[in-house]
Amino acid sequence: MSLPPLVEPAAELTVDEVRRYSRHLIIPDVGMAGQKRLKNAKVLCVGAGGLGSPALMYLAAAGVGTLGVIDFDVVDESNLQRQIIHGQSDVGRPKAESAAATVREINPLVDVVIHNTALTNDNVMEIFSGYDLIVDGTDNFATRYMVNDAAVLLGKPYVWGSIYRFDGQASVFWAEHGPCYRCLYPEPPPPGMVPSCAEGGVLGVLCASIGSIQVNEAIKLLTGIGDPLVGRLMIYDALEMKYRDVKVRKDPECVLCGKNPTVTQLLDDYEAFCGAISDEAAEAATGSTITARELKAMQDNGDDIFLVDVREINEYEIVSIPGATLIPKGEFLNGSALEKLPQDKRIVLHCKSGARSAEALAIVKNAGFSDAVHVGGGVLSWVKTVDPSLPSY
């Protein structure tokens, strides 16, 4: 489905710009008019992480005139395996600032706008309103739904991407011409059902594969060339090296972009909508959450506890809390873990950050281990407050 160009062309290209973008200019479909549109375009990249890294770099190289980058995080050494816009010297630096510096090095003709803040209900509409196109590089469902809702309410298209281990997806959501994200995923998955990249990992180069596809779609939208991924979901399997696409139709009953929408403004709380943890897990964790330091005190005092790590074995091999027994969360979900728990010890559960252990805690408490607890903050808190010599991930 061919669509009209998203932006009008700039008045002219300078001699330096003609020289820099010459390989674009000699492509008939892009040419002078297309490059002028890129120069006049304002694109916001949400996130300067795995997807945001290649997206920002190629958008800059392509000559997008104004590039916005929003990210509130700082560069961590574990980011460098895939977030190629950052380097070793950037560790500890705000990601938005690090990304902006790389963009300027790639193309000093680009105007970079830094939003060193979290994207929230309070600022998303104002920030989005200053851009023609949004490139979504987020890694959590709450922000994805917020990005989608804001884009639809403002009438703006956005290019979406998702990555996990060896699999990637990409699409263009533009309610004016096709479906929105809610048409594809009307409801978020149940809490804990879909692991994050932080829990399950991601092949570093997969970020480049999907991020570059997002930029390809952005260029097509901005210049009005080709057949963008509106109404199509592209699925990539890096292990099999296969691409396929699935048609996604606009849902006439969509609560946001359907015939009779019931969502006419941003939700009050997207975290609650997506459910960081289930209601059962939240209830189980209430009054049954200890800190990493309290766990250390239990161990030092010789308390009769049975410490359980509910992460996956590959995570356990990276770093583990001394004395922990590995029983992955999946074994709690299918019930097989319960026979491994001693009846005469207090059960203490932990994971990486506390979400998975809270889910396991609900199962354990329902099985009769009423004094069981879990460690809030998990391994991350242990490394930060008890033993900083251990590696984080």
Short mmCIF file of C-alpha atoms in Angstrom, two decimals:
data_model
loop_
_atom_site.label_atom_id
_atom_site.label_comp_id
_atom_site.label_asym_id
_atom_site.label_seq_id
_atom_site.Cartn_x
_atom_site.Cartn_y
_atom_site.Cartn_z
CA MET A 1 0.00 0.00 0.00
CA SER A 2 1.69 3.16 -1.21
CA LEU A 3 1.22 6.21 1.02
CA PRO A 4 1.86 9.91 0.41
CA PRO A 5 5.08 11.41 1.79
CA LEU A 6 4.84 12.24 5.46
CA VAL A 7 6.72 15.55 5.21
CA GLU A 8 7.22 18.32 2.70
CA PRO A 9 10.69 18.78 1.19
CA ALA A 10 13.12 21.34 2.54
CA ALA A 11 13.84 24.35 0.32
CA GLU A 12 17.28 23.17 -0.74
CA LEU A 13 20.33 21.04 -0.04
CA THR A 14 23.69 22.65 0.55
CA VAL A 15 26.78 21.68 -1.41
CA ASP A 16 28.01 19.73 1.64
CA GLU A 17 24.70 17.88 1.86
CA VAL A 18 24.73 17.01 -1.84
CA ARG A 19 28.23 15.63 -1.43
CA ARG A 20 27.35 13.65 1.71
CA TYR A 21 24.09 12.15 0.39
CA SER A 22 25.16 11.56 -3.19
CA ARG A 23 24.47 7.79 -3.02
CA HIS A 24 20.88 8.59 -2.09
CA LEU A 25 20.51 11.28 -4.72
CA ILE A 26 21.36 8.97 -7.59
CA ILE A 27 18.60 6.53 -6.58
CA PRO A 28 15.64 7.54 -8.75
CA ASP A 29 13.06 6.73 -6.06
CA VAL A 30 14.81 8.96 -3.52
CA GLY A 31 16.54 11.64 -5.55
CA MET A 32 16.74 15.28 -4.63
CA ALA A 33 13.09 15.49 -3.56
CA GLY A 34 13.34 12.51 -1.21
CA GLN A 35 16.54 13.76 0.40
CA LYS A 36 14.98 17.18 0.94
CA ARG A 37 12.08 15.47 2.73
CA LEU A 38 14.51 13.63 4.99
CA LYS A 39 16.24 16.92 5.76
CA ASN A 40 12.91 18.48 6.71
CA ALA A 41 11.81 15.51 8.84
CA LYS A 42 11.64 15.37 12.63
CA VAL A 43 11.92 11.85 14.03
CA LEU A 44 11.85 10.81 17.68
CA CYS A 45 13.49 7.57 18.79
CA VAL A 46 12.04 6.24 22.03
CA GLY A 47 14.95 4.53 23.73
CA ALA A 48 18.68 4.54 23.03
CA GLY A 49 19.19 0.86 23.76
CA GLY A 50 19.30 -2.24 21.58
CA LEU A 51 16.91 -1.07 18.86
CA GLY A 52 17.51 2.64 19.38
CA SER A 53 21.25 2.29 18.75
CA PRO A 54 21.16 1.18 15.10
CA ALA A 55 18.01 3.21 14.46
CA LEU A 56 19.55 6.48 15.60
CA MET A 57 22.82 5.83 13.79
CA TYR A 58 21.21 5.03 10.44
CA LEU A 59 18.63 7.81 10.74
CA ALA A 60 21.52 10.22 11.28
CA ALA A 61 23.52 8.80 8.39
CA ALA A 62 20.45 9.03 6.14
CA GLY A 63 20.18 12.76 6.77
CA VAL A 64 17.06 13.08 8.90
CA GLY A 65 17.20 16.76 9.78
CA THR A 66 16.02 16.61 13.38
CA LEU A 67 16.55 13.55 15.57
CA GLY A 68 15.07 13.37 19.05
CA VAL A 69 16.25 10.76 21.54
CA ILE A 70 14.48 10.04 24.80
CA ASP A 71 16.00 7.77 27.44
CA PHE A 72 16.36 8.17 31.21
CA ASP A 73 18.83 5.32 31.77
CA VAL A 74 22.61 5.37 32.03
CA VAL A 75 25.05 3.20 30.09
CA ASP A 76 25.94 -0.06 31.82
CA GLU A 77 28.70 -2.42 30.77
CA SER A 78 26.13 -5.14 30.07
CA ASN A 79 24.61 -2.85 27.41
CA LEU A 80 27.71 -2.86 25.23
CA GLN A 81 27.08 -6.35 23.80
CA ARG A 82 24.29 -4.93 21.63
CA GLN A 83 23.86 -1.17 22.18
CA ILE A 84 26.52 -0.15 19.69
CA ILE A 85 25.83 3.56 19.87
CA HIS A 86 27.66 3.54 23.24
CA GLY A 87 31.28 2.69 24.04
CA GLN A 88 33.34 1.68 27.03
CA SER A 89 34.10 5.29 27.91
CA ASP A 90 30.35 6.00 28.10
CA VAL A 91 29.70 3.62 31.01
CA GLY A 92 27.86 5.60 33.68
CA ARG A 93 26.91 8.35 31.23
CA PRO A 94 23.23 9.12 30.45
CA LYS A 95 22.26 7.11 27.38
CA ALA A 96 20.55 10.07 25.70
CA GLU A 97 23.73 12.14 25.94
CA SER A 98 25.97 9.29 24.82
CA ALA A 99 23.71 8.56 21.85
CA ALA A 100 23.56 12.22 20.88
CA ALA A 101 27.36 12.44 20.85
CA THR A 102 27.61 9.46 18.50
CA VAL A 103 24.91 10.88 16.23
CA ARG A 104 26.80 14.17 15.96
CA GLU A 105 29.98 12.29 15.13
CA ILE A 106 28.22 10.38 12.36
CA ASN A 107 26.52 13.44 10.91
CA PRO A 108 27.16 16.95 12.28
CA LEU A 109 24.46 18.28 9.95
CA VAL A 110 21.74 16.65 12.05
CA ASP A 111 20.04 18.63 14.81
CA VAL A 112 19.90 16.36 17.87
CA VAL A 113 17.32 16.98 20.60
CA ILE A 114 18.04 15.26 23.92
CA HIS A 115 15.20 14.23 26.22
CA ASN A 116 17.08 12.88 29.24
CA THR A 117 13.92 11.82 31.04
CA ALA A 118 11.50 8.95 31.39
CA LEU A 119 8.56 8.93 29.00
CA THR A 120 5.43 9.31 31.12
CA ASN A 121 1.76 10.19 30.88
CA ASP A 122 2.69 13.72 31.87
CA ASN A 123 5.10 14.41 29.02
CA VAL A 124 4.43 11.95 26.18
CA MET A 125 1.82 14.05 24.35
CA GLU A 126 3.92 17.20 24.50
CA ILE A 127 7.10 15.45 23.38
CA PHE A 128 5.44 13.49 20.56
CA SER A 129 3.68 16.59 19.21
CA GLY A 130 7.03 18.04 18.12
CA TYR A 131 7.85 15.18 15.74
CA ASP A 132 6.56 13.82 12.43
CA LEU A 133 7.33 10.17 13.13
CA ILE A 134 8.07 8.01 16.18
CA VAL A 135 10.47 5.06 16.16
CA ASP A 136 9.64 2.79 19.09
CA GLY A 137 12.66 1.06 20.61
CA THR A 138 11.10 0.28 23.99
CA ASP A 139 11.44 -3.06 25.76
CA ASN A 140 8.39 -3.23 28.03
CA PHE A 141 4.67 -3.53 27.44
CA ALA A 142 3.60 -0.58 29.57
CA THR A 143 5.62 1.90 27.49
CA ARG A 144 4.61 0.22 24.22
CA TYR A 145 0.92 0.71 24.96
CA MET A 146 1.54 4.30 26.04
CA VAL A 147 3.51 5.03 22.85
CA ASN A 148 0.73 3.51 20.76
CA ASP A 149 -2.06 5.37 22.52
CA ALA A 150 -0.28 8.72 22.34
CA ALA A 151 0.53 8.23 18.64
CA VAL A 152 -3.07 7.34 17.79
CA LEU A 153 -4.51 10.23 19.80
CA LEU A 154 -2.11 12.63 18.06
CA GLY A 155 -2.69 11.10 14.63
CA LYS A 156 0.98 10.20 14.18
CA PRO A 157 2.48 7.05 12.65
CA TYR A 158 5.16 5.08 14.43
CA VAL A 159 7.53 2.27 13.54
CA TRP A 160 7.52 -0.56 16.06
CA GLY A 161 10.09 -3.26 16.70
CA SER A 162 10.52 -6.09 19.18
CA ILE A 163 13.39 -8.49 19.87
CA TYR A 164 13.93 -11.57 22.04
CA ARG A 165 16.76 -14.08 21.88
CA PHE A 166 16.90 -14.96 18.12
CA ASP A 167 13.49 -13.62 17.09
CA GLY A 168 12.46 -10.18 15.93
CA GLN A 169 9.29 -8.44 14.78
CA ALA A 170 8.59 -5.11 13.11
CA SER A 171 5.56 -3.22 11.85
CA VAL A 172 4.23 0.26 11.14
CA PHE A 173 1.19 1.36 13.11
CA TRP A 174 -0.79 4.27 11.70
CA ALA A 175 -4.46 4.32 12.66
CA GLU A 176 -5.32 6.68 9.81
CA HIS A 177 -4.27 4.08 7.23
CA GLY A 178 -4.33 0.77 9.07
CA PRO A 179 -4.26 -0.96 12.45
CA CYS A 180 -2.73 0.23 15.69
CA TYR A 181 -0.80 -1.86 18.20
CA ARG A 182 -4.00 -2.57 20.13
CA CYS A 183 -5.54 -4.10 16.99
CA LEU A 184 -2.71 -6.64 17.03
CA TYR A 185 -2.50 -7.03 20.81
CA PRO A 186 -5.79 -5.89 22.40
CA GLU A 187 -4.59 -6.97 25.84
CA PRO A 188 -1.11 -7.28 27.32
CA PRO A 189 0.07 -10.81 28.09
CA PRO A 190 -0.41 -12.10 31.63
CA PRO A 191 2.36 -10.96 34.00
CA GLY A 192 5.41 -13.19 33.76
CA MET A 193 4.18 -14.95 30.62
CA VAL A 194 6.61 -13.18 28.25
CA PRO A 195 10.17 -12.83 29.60
CA SER A 196 12.03 -9.62 28.96
CA CYS A 197 15.38 -9.49 27.20
CA ALA A 198 16.94 -8.91 30.61
CA GLU A 199 15.52 -12.26 31.71
CA GLY A 200 15.82 -14.29 28.52
CA GLY A 201 18.63 -12.58 26.64
CA VAL A 202 18.96 -11.32 23.08
CA LEU A 203 21.49 -11.96 20.33
CA GLY A 204 23.30 -8.65 19.97
CA VAL A 205 23.27 -8.55 16.18
CA LEU A 206 19.49 -9.09 16.14
CA CYS A 207 19.15 -5.50 17.32
CA ALA A 208 20.86 -4.31 14.14
CA SER A 209 18.64 -6.52 11.97
CA ILE A 210 15.39 -5.17 13.38
CA GLY A 211 16.63 -1.63 14.03
CA SER A 212 17.74 -1.24 10.42
CA ILE A 213 14.34 -2.48 9.23
CA GLN A 214 12.72 0.19 11.39
CA VAL A 215 14.86 2.85 9.73
CA ASN A 216 14.03 1.44 6.30
CA GLU A 217 10.33 1.84 7.12
CA ALA A 218 10.89 5.34 8.51
CA ILE A 219 12.61 6.45 5.29
CA LYS A 220 9.78 5.01 3.19
CA LEU A 221 7.16 6.84 5.24
CA LEU A 222 9.00 10.14 5.25
CA THR A 223 9.69 10.13 1.50
CA GLY A 224 6.54 8.36 0.31
CA ILE A 225 8.29 5.51 -1.51
CA GLY A 226 7.73 1.78 -1.52
CA ASP A 227 5.20 -0.30 0.37
CA PRO A 228 5.49 0.31 4.12
CA LEU A 229 4.67 -2.30 6.75
CA VAL A 230 1.25 -0.80 7.45
CA GLY A 231 -1.15 -3.67 8.07
CA ARG A 232 1.67 -6.21 8.04
CA LEU A 233 3.74 -7.79 10.79
CA MET A 234 7.22 -8.82 9.71
CA ILE A 235 8.65 -11.78 11.66
CA TYR A 236 12.34 -12.67 11.55
CA ASP A 237 13.96 -15.89 12.74
CA ALA A 238 17.72 -15.35 12.95
CA LEU A 239 18.52 -19.03 13.57
CA GLU A 240 16.66 -20.22 10.48
CA MET A 241 17.43 -16.96 8.59
CA LYS A 242 13.82 -16.65 7.53
CA TYR A 243 11.58 -13.64 7.08
CA ARG A 244 7.83 -13.82 6.77
CA ASP A 245 5.04 -11.34 7.13
CA VAL A 246 1.52 -11.68 8.45
CA LYS A 247 -1.38 -9.46 7.52
CA VAL A 248 -2.79 -7.45 10.41
CA ARG A 249 -6.22 -5.97 9.84
CA LYS A 250 -7.64 -2.94 11.55
CA ASP A 251 -10.05 -4.07 14.25
CA PRO A 252 -13.36 -2.22 13.86
CA GLU A 253 -14.01 -2.96 17.54
CA CYS A 254 -10.62 -1.66 18.72
CA VAL A 255 -11.09 0.31 21.93
CA LEU A 256 -8.74 3.01 20.65
CA CYS A 257 -9.00 3.29 16.86
CA GLY A 258 -12.22 1.39 16.14
CA LYS A 259 -15.63 2.72 15.11
CA ASN A 260 -16.73 3.42 18.67
CA PRO A 261 -13.59 3.95 20.75
CA THR A 262 -13.85 3.76 24.51
CA VAL A 263 -10.24 4.82 25.14
CA THR A 264 -10.21 8.50 24.23
CA GLN A 265 -7.31 9.62 26.38
CA LEU A 266 -4.20 8.17 27.94
CA LEU A 267 -4.71 5.58 30.68
CA ASP A 268 -4.02 6.71 34.21
CA ASP A 269 -1.55 3.90 34.88
CA TYR A 270 -0.01 1.78 32.12
CA GLU A 271 2.03 -0.24 34.59
CA ALA A 272 -1.18 -1.32 36.30
CA PHE A 273 -2.82 -2.01 32.91
CA CYS A 274 0.02 -4.32 31.91
CA GLY A 275 0.47 -5.71 35.41
CA ALA A 276 4.12 -5.79 36.38
CA ILE A 277 3.14 -8.77 38.51
CA SER A 278 -0.19 -10.53 38.95
CA ASP A 279 -2.62 -9.59 41.69
CA GLU A 280 -1.91 -12.94 43.38
CA ALA A 281 1.82 -12.25 43.38
CA ALA A 282 1.35 -8.74 44.71
CA GLU A 283 -0.86 -10.06 47.50
CA ALA A 284 1.61 -12.82 48.34
CA ALA A 285 4.52 -10.38 48.47
CA THR A 286 2.72 -8.00 50.82
CA GLY A 287 4.34 -8.47 54.22
CA SER A 288 6.49 -11.31 52.87
CA THR A 289 9.28 -9.37 51.18
CA ILE A 290 12.75 -9.10 52.68
CA THR A 291 15.79 -7.11 51.57
CA ALA A 292 19.08 -8.54 50.38
CA ARG A 293 20.70 -7.34 53.59
CA GLU A 294 18.06 -9.12 55.65
CA LEU A 295 18.82 -12.32 53.72
CA LYS A 296 22.53 -11.87 54.47
CA ALA A 297 21.71 -11.41 58.16
CA MET A 298 19.68 -14.64 58.11
CA GLN A 299 22.63 -16.49 56.63
CA ASP A 300 25.12 -14.96 59.08
CA ASN A 301 22.86 -15.85 62.02
CA GLY A 302 22.53 -19.43 60.83
CA ASP A 303 18.75 -19.23 60.38
CA ASP A 304 17.17 -22.45 59.18
CA ILE A 305 16.23 -21.33 55.65
CA PHE A 306 16.08 -22.92 52.21
CA LEU A 307 17.16 -20.35 49.63
CA VAL A 308 15.75 -20.88 46.14
CA ASP A 309 16.85 -19.15 42.95
CA VAL A 310 13.92 -19.21 40.47
CA ARG A 311 15.88 -17.87 37.48
CA GLU A 312 17.07 -19.91 34.48
CA ILE A 313 20.29 -21.93 34.55
CA ASN A 314 22.14 -19.60 32.17
CA GLU A 315 21.42 -16.68 34.52
CA TYR A 316 22.50 -18.75 37.52
CA GLU A 317 25.82 -19.49 35.81
CA ILE A 318 26.53 -15.78 35.38
CA VAL A 319 26.05 -14.90 39.05
CA SER A 320 24.34 -16.50 42.02
CA ILE A 321 23.74 -15.74 45.67
CA PRO A 322 25.83 -18.10 47.84
CA GLY A 323 23.83 -20.99 49.22
CA ALA A 324 20.99 -20.76 46.70
CA THR A 325 19.45 -23.84 45.09
CA LEU A 326 18.36 -23.39 41.49
CA ILE A 327 14.71 -24.28 40.78
CA PRO A 328 13.51 -22.34 37.70
CA LYS A 329 10.13 -20.60 37.84
CA GLY A 330 8.72 -22.95 35.23
CA GLU A 331 8.92 -25.80 37.73
CA PHE A 332 6.78 -23.79 40.14
CA LEU A 333 4.24 -23.13 37.39
CA ASN A 334 3.92 -26.85 36.57
CA GLY A 335 4.00 -27.87 40.23
CA SER A 336 7.11 -30.06 40.11
CA ALA A 337 9.12 -27.66 42.30
CA LEU A 338 6.92 -28.20 45.36
CA GLU A 339 8.23 -31.71 46.05
CA LYS A 340 11.76 -30.29 46.18
CA LEU A 341 10.96 -27.89 49.03
CA PRO A 342 11.74 -29.07 52.56
CA GLN A 343 8.90 -28.91 55.07
CA ASP A 344 11.14 -28.12 58.03
CA LYS A 345 12.86 -25.00 56.69
CA ARG A 346 11.67 -21.49 55.89
CA ILE A 347 11.50 -21.00 52.14
CA VAL A 348 13.24 -17.88 50.79
CA LEU A 349 12.86 -17.20 47.06
CA HIS A 350 14.74 -14.82 44.79
CA CYS A 351 15.21 -14.00 41.10
CA LYS A 352 16.98 -11.19 39.26
CA SER A 353 14.77 -8.29 40.37
CA GLY A 354 11.88 -9.71 42.39
CA ALA A 355 9.08 -10.13 39.84
CA ARG A 356 9.50 -13.84 39.10
CA SER A 357 10.15 -14.71 42.72
CA ALA A 358 6.91 -12.94 43.71
CA GLU A 359 5.01 -15.10 41.21
CA ALA A 360 6.66 -18.24 42.63
CA LEU A 361 5.93 -17.01 46.17
CA ALA A 362 2.19 -16.96 45.44
CA ILE A 363 2.35 -20.62 44.36
CA VAL A 364 4.43 -21.61 47.39
CA LYS A 365 2.08 -19.88 49.83
CA ASN A 366 -0.95 -21.50 48.20
CA ALA A 367 0.79 -24.85 48.73
CA GLY A 368 0.91 -24.26 52.47
CA PHE A 369 4.32 -22.68 53.05
CA SER A 370 2.76 -19.74 54.88
CA ASP A 371 6.02 -18.30 56.27
CA ALA A 372 7.78 -18.21 52.89
CA VAL A 373 9.29 -14.90 51.75
CA HIS A 374 11.04 -13.50 48.71
CA VAL A 375 13.90 -11.06 48.26
CA GLY A 376 12.84 -7.71 46.87
CA GLY A 377 15.28 -6.59 44.20
CA GLY A 378 16.73 -10.09 43.90
CA VAL A 379 20.26 -10.60 42.62
CA LEU A 380 20.51 -6.98 41.50
CA SER A 381 19.97 -5.81 45.07
CA TRP A 382 22.40 -8.42 46.44
CA VAL A 383 25.15 -7.24 44.11
CA LYS A 384 24.44 -3.60 44.87
CA THR A 385 24.09 -3.74 48.65
CA VAL A 386 25.81 -6.92 49.87
CA ASP A 387 28.57 -8.03 47.48
CA PRO A 388 29.50 -5.50 44.76
CA SER A 389 32.39 -7.76 43.71
CA LEU A 390 29.94 -10.07 41.97
CA PRO A 391 29.07 -9.40 38.30
CA SER A 392 25.72 -7.88 37.37
CA TYR A 393 23.88 -8.56 34.14
#
